[in-house]
Short mmCIF file of C-alpha atoms in Angstrom, two decimals:
data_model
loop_
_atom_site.label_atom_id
_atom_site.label_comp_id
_atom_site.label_asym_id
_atom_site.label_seq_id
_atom_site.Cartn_x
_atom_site.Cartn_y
_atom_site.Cartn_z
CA UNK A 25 -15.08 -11.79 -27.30
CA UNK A 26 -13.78 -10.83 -24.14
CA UNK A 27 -16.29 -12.89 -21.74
CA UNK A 28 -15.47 -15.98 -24.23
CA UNK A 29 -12.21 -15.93 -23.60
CA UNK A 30 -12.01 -14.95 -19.87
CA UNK A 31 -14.40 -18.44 -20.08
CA UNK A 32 -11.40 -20.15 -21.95
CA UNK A 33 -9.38 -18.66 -19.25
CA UNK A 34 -11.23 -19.69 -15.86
CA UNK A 35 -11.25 -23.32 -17.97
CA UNK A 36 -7.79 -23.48 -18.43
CA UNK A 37 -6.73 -22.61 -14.34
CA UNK A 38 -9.20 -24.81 -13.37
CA UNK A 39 -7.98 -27.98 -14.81
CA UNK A 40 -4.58 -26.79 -14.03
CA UNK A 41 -2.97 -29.72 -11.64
CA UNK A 42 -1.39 -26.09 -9.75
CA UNK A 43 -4.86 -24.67 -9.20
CA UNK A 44 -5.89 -28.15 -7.62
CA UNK A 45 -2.36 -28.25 -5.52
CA UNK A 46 -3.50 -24.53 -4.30
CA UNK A 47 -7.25 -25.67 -3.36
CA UNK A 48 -6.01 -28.01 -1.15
CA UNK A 49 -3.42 -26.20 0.49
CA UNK A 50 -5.97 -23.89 1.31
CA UNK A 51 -8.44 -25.70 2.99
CA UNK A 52 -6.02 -27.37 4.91
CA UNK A 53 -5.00 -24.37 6.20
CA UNK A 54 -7.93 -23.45 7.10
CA UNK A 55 -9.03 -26.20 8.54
CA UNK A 56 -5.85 -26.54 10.87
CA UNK A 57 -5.84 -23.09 11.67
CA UNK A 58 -9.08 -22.11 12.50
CA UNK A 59 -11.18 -25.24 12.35
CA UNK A 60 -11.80 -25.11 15.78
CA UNK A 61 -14.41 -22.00 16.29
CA UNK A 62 -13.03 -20.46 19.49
CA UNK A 63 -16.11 -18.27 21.23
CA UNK A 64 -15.76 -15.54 23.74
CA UNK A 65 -17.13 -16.09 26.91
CA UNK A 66 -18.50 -13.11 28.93
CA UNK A 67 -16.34 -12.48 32.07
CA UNK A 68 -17.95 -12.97 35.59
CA UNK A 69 -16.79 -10.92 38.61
CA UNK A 70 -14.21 -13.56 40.70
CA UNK A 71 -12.25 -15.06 38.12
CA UNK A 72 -9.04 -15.63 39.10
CA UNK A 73 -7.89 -15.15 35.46
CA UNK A 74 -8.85 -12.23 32.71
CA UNK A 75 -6.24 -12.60 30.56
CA UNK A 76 -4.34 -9.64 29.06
CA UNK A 77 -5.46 -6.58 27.16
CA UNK A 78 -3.93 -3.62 25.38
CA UNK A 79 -4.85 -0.52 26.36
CA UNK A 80 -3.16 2.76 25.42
CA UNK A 81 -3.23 4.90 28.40
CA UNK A 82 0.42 6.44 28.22
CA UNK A 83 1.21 6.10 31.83
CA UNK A 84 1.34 2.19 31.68
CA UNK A 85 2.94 2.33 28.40
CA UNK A 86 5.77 4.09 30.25
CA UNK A 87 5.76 1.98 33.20
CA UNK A 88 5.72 -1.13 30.97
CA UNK A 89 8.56 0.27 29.05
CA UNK A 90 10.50 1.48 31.54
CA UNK A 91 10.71 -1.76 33.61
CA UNK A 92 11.31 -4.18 30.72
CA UNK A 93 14.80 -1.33 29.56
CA UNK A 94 15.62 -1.87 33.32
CA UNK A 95 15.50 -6.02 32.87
CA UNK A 96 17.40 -5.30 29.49
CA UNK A 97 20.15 -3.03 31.02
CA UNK A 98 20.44 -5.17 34.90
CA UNK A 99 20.96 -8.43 31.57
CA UNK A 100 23.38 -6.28 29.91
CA UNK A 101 21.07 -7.42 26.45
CA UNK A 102 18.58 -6.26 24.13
CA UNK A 103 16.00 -8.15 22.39
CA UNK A 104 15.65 -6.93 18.81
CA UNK A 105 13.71 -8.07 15.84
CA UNK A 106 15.60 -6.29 12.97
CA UNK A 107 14.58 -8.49 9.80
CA UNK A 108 12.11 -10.91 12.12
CA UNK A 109 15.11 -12.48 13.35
CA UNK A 110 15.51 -12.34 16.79
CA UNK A 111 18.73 -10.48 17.51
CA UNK A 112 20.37 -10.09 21.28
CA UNK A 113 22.03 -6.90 20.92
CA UNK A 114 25.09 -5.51 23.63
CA UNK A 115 26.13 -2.31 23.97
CA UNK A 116 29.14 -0.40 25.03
CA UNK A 117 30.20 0.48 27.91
CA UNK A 118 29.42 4.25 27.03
CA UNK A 119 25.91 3.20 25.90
CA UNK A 120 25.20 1.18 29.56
CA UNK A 121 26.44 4.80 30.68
CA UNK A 122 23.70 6.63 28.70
CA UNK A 123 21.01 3.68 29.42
CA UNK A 124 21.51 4.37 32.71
CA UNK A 125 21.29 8.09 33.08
CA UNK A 126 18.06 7.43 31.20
CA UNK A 127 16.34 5.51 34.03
CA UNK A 128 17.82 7.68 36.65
CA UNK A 129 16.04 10.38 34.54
CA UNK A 130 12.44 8.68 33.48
CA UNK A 131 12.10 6.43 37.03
CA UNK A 132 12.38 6.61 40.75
CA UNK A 133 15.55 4.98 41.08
CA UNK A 134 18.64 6.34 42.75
CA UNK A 135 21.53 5.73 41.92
CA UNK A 136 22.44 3.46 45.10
CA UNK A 137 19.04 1.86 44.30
CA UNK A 138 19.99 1.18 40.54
CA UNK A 139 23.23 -0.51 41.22
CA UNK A 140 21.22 -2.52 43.61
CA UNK A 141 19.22 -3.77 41.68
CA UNK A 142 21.66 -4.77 38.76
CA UNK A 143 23.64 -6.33 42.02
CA UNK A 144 20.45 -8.50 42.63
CA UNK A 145 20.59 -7.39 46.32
CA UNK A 146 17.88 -4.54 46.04
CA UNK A 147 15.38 -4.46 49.29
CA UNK A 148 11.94 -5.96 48.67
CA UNK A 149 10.82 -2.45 49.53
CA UNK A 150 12.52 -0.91 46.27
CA UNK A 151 10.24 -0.40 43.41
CA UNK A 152 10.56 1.52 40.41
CA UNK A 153 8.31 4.10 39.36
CA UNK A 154 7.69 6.44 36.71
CA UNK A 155 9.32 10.22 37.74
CA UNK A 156 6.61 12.32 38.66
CA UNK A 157 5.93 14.91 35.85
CA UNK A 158 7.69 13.09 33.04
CA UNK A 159 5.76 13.40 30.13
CA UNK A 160 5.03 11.13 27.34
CA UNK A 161 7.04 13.29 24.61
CA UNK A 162 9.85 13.16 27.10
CA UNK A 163 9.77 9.32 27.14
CA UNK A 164 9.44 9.08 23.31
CA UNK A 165 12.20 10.80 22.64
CA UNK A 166 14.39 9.14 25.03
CA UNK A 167 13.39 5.78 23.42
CA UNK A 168 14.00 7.31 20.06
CA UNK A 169 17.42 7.72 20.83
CA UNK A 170 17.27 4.27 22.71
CA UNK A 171 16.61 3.13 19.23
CA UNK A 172 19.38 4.22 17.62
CA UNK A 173 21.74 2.77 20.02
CA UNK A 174 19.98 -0.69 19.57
CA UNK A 175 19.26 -0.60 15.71
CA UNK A 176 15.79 -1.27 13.91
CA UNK A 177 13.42 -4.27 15.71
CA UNK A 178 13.13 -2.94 19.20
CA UNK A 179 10.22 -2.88 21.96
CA UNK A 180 10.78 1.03 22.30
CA UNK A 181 10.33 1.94 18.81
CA UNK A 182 7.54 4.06 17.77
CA UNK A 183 5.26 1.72 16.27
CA UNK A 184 5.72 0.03 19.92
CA UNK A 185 5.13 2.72 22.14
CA UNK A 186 1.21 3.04 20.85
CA UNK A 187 -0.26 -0.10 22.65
CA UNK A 188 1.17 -2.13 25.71
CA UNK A 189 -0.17 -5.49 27.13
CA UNK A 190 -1.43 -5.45 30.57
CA UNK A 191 -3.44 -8.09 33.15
CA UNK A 192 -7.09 -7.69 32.06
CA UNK A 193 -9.07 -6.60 34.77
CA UNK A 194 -12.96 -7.13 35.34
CA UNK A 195 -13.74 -4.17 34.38
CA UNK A 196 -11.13 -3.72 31.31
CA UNK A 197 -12.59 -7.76 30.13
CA UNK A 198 -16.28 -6.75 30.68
CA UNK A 199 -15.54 -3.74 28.48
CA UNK A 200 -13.40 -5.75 25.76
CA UNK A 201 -16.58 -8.04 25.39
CA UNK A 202 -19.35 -5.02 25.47
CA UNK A 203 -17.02 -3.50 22.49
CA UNK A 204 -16.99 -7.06 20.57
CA UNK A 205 -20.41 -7.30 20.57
CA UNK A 206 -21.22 -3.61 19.87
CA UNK A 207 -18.54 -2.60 17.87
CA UNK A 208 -17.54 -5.00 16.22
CA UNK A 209 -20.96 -6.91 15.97
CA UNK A 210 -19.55 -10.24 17.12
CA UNK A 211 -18.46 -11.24 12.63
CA UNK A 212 -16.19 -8.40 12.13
CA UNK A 213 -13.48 -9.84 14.85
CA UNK A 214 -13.96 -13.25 13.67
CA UNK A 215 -13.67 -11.90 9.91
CA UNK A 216 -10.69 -9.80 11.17
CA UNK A 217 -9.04 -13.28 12.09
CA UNK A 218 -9.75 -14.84 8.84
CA UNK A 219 -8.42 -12.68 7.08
CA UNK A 220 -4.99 -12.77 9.54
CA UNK A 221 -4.85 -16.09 8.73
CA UNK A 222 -5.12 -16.70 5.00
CA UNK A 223 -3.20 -13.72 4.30
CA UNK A 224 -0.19 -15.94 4.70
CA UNK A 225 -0.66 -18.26 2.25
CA UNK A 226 -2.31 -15.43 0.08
CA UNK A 227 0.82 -13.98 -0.17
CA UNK A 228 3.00 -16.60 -1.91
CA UNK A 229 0.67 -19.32 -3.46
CA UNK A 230 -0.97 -17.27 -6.32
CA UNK A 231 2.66 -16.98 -8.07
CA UNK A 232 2.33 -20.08 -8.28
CA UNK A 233 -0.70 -19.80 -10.38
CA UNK A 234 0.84 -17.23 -12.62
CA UNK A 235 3.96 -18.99 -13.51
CA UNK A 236 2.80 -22.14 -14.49
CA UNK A 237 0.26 -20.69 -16.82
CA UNK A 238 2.55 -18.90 -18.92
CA UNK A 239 5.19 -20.95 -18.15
CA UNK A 240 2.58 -23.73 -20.17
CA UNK A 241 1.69 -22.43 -22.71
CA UNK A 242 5.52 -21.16 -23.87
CA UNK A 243 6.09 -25.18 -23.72
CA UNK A 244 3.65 -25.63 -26.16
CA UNK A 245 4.15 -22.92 -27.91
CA UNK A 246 0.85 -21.57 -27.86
CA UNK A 247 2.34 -18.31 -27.97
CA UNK A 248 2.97 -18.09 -31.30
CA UNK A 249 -0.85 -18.41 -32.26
CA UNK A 250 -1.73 -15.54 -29.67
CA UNK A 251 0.71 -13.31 -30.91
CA UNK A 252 -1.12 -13.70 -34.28
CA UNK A 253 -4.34 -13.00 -32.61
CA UNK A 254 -6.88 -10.37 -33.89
CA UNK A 255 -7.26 -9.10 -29.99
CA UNK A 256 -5.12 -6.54 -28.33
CA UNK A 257 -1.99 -7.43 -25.59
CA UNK A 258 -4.05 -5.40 -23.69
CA UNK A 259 -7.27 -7.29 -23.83
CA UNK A 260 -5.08 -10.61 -23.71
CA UNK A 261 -3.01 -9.73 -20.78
CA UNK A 262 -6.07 -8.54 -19.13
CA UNK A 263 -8.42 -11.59 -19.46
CA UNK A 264 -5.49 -13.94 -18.31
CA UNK A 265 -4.70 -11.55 -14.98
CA UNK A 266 -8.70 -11.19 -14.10
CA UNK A 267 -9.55 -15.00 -14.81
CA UNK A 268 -6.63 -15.84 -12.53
CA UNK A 269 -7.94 -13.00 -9.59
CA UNK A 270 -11.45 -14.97 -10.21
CA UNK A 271 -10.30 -18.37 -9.71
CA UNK A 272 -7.95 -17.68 -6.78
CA UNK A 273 -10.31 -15.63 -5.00
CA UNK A 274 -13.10 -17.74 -5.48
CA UNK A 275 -12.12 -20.24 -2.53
CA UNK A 276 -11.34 -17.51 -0.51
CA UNK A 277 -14.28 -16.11 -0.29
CA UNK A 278 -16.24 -19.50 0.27
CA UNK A 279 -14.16 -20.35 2.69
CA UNK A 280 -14.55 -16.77 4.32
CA UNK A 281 -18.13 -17.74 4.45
CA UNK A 282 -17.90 -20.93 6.24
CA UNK A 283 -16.01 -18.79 8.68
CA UNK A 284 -19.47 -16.18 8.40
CA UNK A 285 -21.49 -18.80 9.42
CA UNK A 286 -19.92 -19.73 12.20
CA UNK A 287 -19.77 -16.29 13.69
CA UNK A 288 -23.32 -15.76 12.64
CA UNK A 289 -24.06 -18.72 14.73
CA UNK A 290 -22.73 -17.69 17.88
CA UNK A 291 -23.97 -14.17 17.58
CA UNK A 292 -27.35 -15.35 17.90
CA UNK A 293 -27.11 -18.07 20.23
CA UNK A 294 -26.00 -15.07 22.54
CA UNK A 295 -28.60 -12.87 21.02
CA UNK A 296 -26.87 -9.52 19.76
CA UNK A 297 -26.60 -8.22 16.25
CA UNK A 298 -24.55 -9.71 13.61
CA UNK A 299 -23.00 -8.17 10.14
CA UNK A 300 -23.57 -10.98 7.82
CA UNK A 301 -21.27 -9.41 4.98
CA UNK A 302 -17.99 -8.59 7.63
CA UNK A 303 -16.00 -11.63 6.12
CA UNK A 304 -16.79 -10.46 2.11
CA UNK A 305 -15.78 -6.73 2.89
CA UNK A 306 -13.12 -7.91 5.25
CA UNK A 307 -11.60 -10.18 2.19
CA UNK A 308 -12.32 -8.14 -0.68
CA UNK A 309 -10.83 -4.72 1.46
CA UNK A 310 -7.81 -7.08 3.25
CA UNK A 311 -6.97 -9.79 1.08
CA UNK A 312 -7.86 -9.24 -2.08
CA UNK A 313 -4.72 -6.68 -2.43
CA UNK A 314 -2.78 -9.56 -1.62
CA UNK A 315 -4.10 -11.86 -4.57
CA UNK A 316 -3.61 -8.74 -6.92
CA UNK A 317 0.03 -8.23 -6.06
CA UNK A 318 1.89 -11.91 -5.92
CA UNK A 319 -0.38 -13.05 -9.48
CA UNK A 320 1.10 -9.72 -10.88
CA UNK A 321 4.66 -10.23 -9.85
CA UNK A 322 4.69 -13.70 -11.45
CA UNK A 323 3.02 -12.44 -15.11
CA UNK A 324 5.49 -9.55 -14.91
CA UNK A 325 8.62 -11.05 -14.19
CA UNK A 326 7.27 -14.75 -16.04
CA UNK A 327 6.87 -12.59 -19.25
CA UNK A 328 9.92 -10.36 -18.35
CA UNK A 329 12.54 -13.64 -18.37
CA UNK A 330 10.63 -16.53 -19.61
CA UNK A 331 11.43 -18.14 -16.49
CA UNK A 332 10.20 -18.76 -12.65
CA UNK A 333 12.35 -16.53 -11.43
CA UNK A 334 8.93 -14.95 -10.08
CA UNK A 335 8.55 -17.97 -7.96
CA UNK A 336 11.76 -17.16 -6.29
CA UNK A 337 11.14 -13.50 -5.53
CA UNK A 338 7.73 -13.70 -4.64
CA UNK A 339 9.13 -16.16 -2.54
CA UNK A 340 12.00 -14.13 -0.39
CA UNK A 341 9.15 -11.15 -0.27
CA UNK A 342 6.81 -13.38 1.79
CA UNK A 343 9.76 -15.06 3.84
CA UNK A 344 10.68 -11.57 4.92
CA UNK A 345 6.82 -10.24 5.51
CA UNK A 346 6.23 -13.20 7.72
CA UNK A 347 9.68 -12.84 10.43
CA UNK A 348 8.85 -8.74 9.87
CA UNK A 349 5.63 -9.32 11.05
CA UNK A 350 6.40 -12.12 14.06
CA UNK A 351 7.48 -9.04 16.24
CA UNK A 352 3.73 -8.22 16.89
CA UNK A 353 0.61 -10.22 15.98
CA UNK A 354 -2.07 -7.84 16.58
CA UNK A 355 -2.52 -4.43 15.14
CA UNK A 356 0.50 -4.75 12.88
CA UNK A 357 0.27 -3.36 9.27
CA UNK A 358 2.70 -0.99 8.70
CA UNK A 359 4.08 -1.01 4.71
CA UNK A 360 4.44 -5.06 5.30
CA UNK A 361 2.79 -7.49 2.87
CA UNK A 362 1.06 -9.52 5.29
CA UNK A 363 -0.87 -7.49 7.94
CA UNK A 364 -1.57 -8.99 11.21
CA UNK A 365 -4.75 -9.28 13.71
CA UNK A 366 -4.39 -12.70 15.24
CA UNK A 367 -7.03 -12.17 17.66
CA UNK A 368 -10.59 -11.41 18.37
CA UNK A 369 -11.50 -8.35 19.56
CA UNK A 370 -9.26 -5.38 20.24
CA UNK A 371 -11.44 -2.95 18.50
CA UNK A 372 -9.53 -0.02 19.62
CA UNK A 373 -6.47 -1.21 18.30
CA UNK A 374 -8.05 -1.93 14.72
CA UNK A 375 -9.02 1.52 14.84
CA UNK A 376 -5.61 2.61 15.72
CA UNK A 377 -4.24 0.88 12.29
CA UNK A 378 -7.40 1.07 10.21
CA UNK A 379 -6.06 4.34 8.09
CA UNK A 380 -2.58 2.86 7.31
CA UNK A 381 -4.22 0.02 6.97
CA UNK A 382 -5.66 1.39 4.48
CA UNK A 383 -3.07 3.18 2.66
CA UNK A 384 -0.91 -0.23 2.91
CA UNK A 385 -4.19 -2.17 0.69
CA UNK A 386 -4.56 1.13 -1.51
CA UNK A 387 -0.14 1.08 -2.18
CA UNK A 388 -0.37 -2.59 -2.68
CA UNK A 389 -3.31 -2.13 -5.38
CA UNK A 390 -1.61 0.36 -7.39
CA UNK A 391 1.80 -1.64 -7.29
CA UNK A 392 -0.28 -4.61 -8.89
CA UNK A 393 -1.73 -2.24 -11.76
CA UNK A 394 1.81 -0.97 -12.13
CA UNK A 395 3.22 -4.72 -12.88
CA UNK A 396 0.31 -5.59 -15.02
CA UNK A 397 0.80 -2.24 -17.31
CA UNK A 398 4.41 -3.06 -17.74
CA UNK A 399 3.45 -6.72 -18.58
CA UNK A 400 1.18 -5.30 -21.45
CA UNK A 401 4.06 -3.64 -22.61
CA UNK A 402 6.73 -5.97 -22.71
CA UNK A 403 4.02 -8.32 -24.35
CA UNK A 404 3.27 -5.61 -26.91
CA UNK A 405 6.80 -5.66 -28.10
CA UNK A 406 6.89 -9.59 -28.20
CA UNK A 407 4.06 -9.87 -30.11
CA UNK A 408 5.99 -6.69 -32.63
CA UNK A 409 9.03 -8.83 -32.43
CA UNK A 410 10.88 -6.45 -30.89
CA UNK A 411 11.65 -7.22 -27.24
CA UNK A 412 13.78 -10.39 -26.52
CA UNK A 413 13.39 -11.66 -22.98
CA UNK A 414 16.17 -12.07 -20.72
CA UNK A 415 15.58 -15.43 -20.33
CA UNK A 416 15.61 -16.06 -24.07
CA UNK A 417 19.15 -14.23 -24.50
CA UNK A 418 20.51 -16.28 -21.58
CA UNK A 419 19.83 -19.47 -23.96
CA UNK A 420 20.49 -17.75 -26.95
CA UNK A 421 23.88 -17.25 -25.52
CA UNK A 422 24.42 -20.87 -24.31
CA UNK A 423 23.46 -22.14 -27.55
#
């Protein structure tokens, strides 16, 4: 009984004018975002150009740092990214005061020097420098209490003081493409990126899915048959969730292995090894999490109010992931929805955010088998004629 209706189910999305609305967003996506297969070419000594890297040797992270809070405090503002917004922050007087005595402390600066500088009439032969002997836990907890005179969304919190972004040298380019093609076997980058990229729509256009479904079949009233029905809420809730996961992933993946091919391509017109399953573990480990959580918040809160409210709040969620997740593209996961790698390469910094990358999928998960219990429930007690939806009071009470 189950597979026959999880067939009814898979029927039922895909004739859906929403599921067809949701195809086609995605390929275009895709196809404006990364239809263009971008390869890495191997550095040759004399370039005038490398590009950038990151690199997290401490000593440039400090130097980095350090020079950008001196631009900051000579501007007398702070660029901050509190809610993705960008946000020019001023402080006091009292705070320029404790800014200062901060890179008097950390730098090479005198005083004399410092207010030269600010003054803009600082001798060509005046540079700053890190202070000799200042260690890195000095310098993070000077930027820790940096941060709480600036608020949340600076470049000296602690998430920001892992990685800095430097001119790529021969050397540092020639190792960043040994490391893509032995480390990362040339598909896991480019699977990486996919996976960067269609997590944004990921996030928001399954709710979609979810809502109109039920949404349909309370128009029709085809609830009242299924609440009659010999099979359990459990079994019920349950085919509709995994027939919608099926249908929405489906593309995905496909389109994850156009991406495959591609990669697989170039790996062996240059002749090193290739992981022909990166984009399917990528997806399934990345964005399937994704799928799971924004088709459970639209049963739960669909069944919940009998409305589309879920559209709404899914909605604000992903608006908020995306400007939370502007401040830094690469190497950015944290507890956010979306996580972001919008490059190709950077092994070391995957491997920097790999285990709460992790733990950010694993949360996510459970939070989807959370929603989809409590939908069983309040469908339970609908089917008992017990619970009354919110959304049905609200009507009740208009009527």
């Amino acid at each position: 009984m189950f597979l026959a209706l999880l067939k009814k189910e898979c029927a039922c999305y895909l004739r859906s004018v929403t599921y067809f609305i949701y195809l086609a967003a995605m390929i275009l996506f895709y196809f404006s975002q990364m239809g263009d297969f971008e390869t890495v070419e191997k550095p040759v000594p004399g370039q005038e150009d490398y590009g950038v890297v990151r690199t997290a040797d401490k000593d440039l992270i400090m130097r980095n740092k350090l020079q950008r809070l001196l631009q900051e405090y000579t501007g007398e503002e702070y660029t901050t990214y509190p809610v993705g917004f960008y946000k020019a922050v001023r402080l006091s007087d009292g705070e320029q005061e404790k800014v200062k005595e901060m890179l008097l402390d950390m730098t090479s600066l005198s005083e004399e020097e410092l207010e030269a500088v600010c003054e803009g009439t600082a001798d060509e032969t005046i540079r700053m420098e890190v202070r000799k002997g200042l260690t890195f836990e000095e310098f993070s907890s000077e930027m820790e209490k940096l941060c709480g005179m600036l608020g949340a969304g600076s470049e000296y919190s602690k998430e920001k003081l892992k990685t800095t972004k430097v001119p790529a040298t021969y050397e540092q380019a020639a190792a960043e493409y040994e490391s893509l093609i032995k480390d990362d076997k040339v598909t896991n980058a480019y699977a990486r990126l996919f996976c960067d990229y269609m997590g944004i729509l990921l996030a928001v256009l399954p709710v979609f899915l979810a809502v109109t479904r039920s949404l349909k079949d309370r128009k029709a009233q085809v609830w009242q048959v299924v609440y009659m029905a010999k099979a359990s809420s459990k079994t019920l809730v349950s085919v509709r969730f995994l027939a919608a996961v099926l249908v929405t992933a489906a593309p995905v993946f496909l389109l994850g292995c156009m991406q495959m091919l591609q990669a697989v391509y170039y790996a062996k017109s240059i002749h090193v090894p290739y992981d022909l399953f990166a984009c399917v573990k990528y997806t399934g480990f990345w964005l399937l999490p994704t799928i799971l959580v924004s088709l459970s918040v639209g049963f739960f809160l669909t069944e919940l109010t009998d409305s589309a409210i879920a559209v709404f709040v899914q909605g604000i969620w992903w608006f908020t992931s995306i400007f939370l997740s502007t401040s830094d593209l690469v190497g950015n996961a944290g507890w956010n929805l979306i996580p972001r790698f919008n490059t190709v390469g950077q092994f070391f910094v995957y491997e920097q955010m790999k285990e709460q990358l992790f733990w950010n999928r694993l949360v996510y998960t459970g939070a989807a088998v959370l929603l989809m219990i409590l939908t069983v429930l309040v469908y339970d007690r609908k089917r008992k004629g017990v619970f009354v939806s919110a959304g049905t009071k609200l009507r009740n009470r208009k009527n």
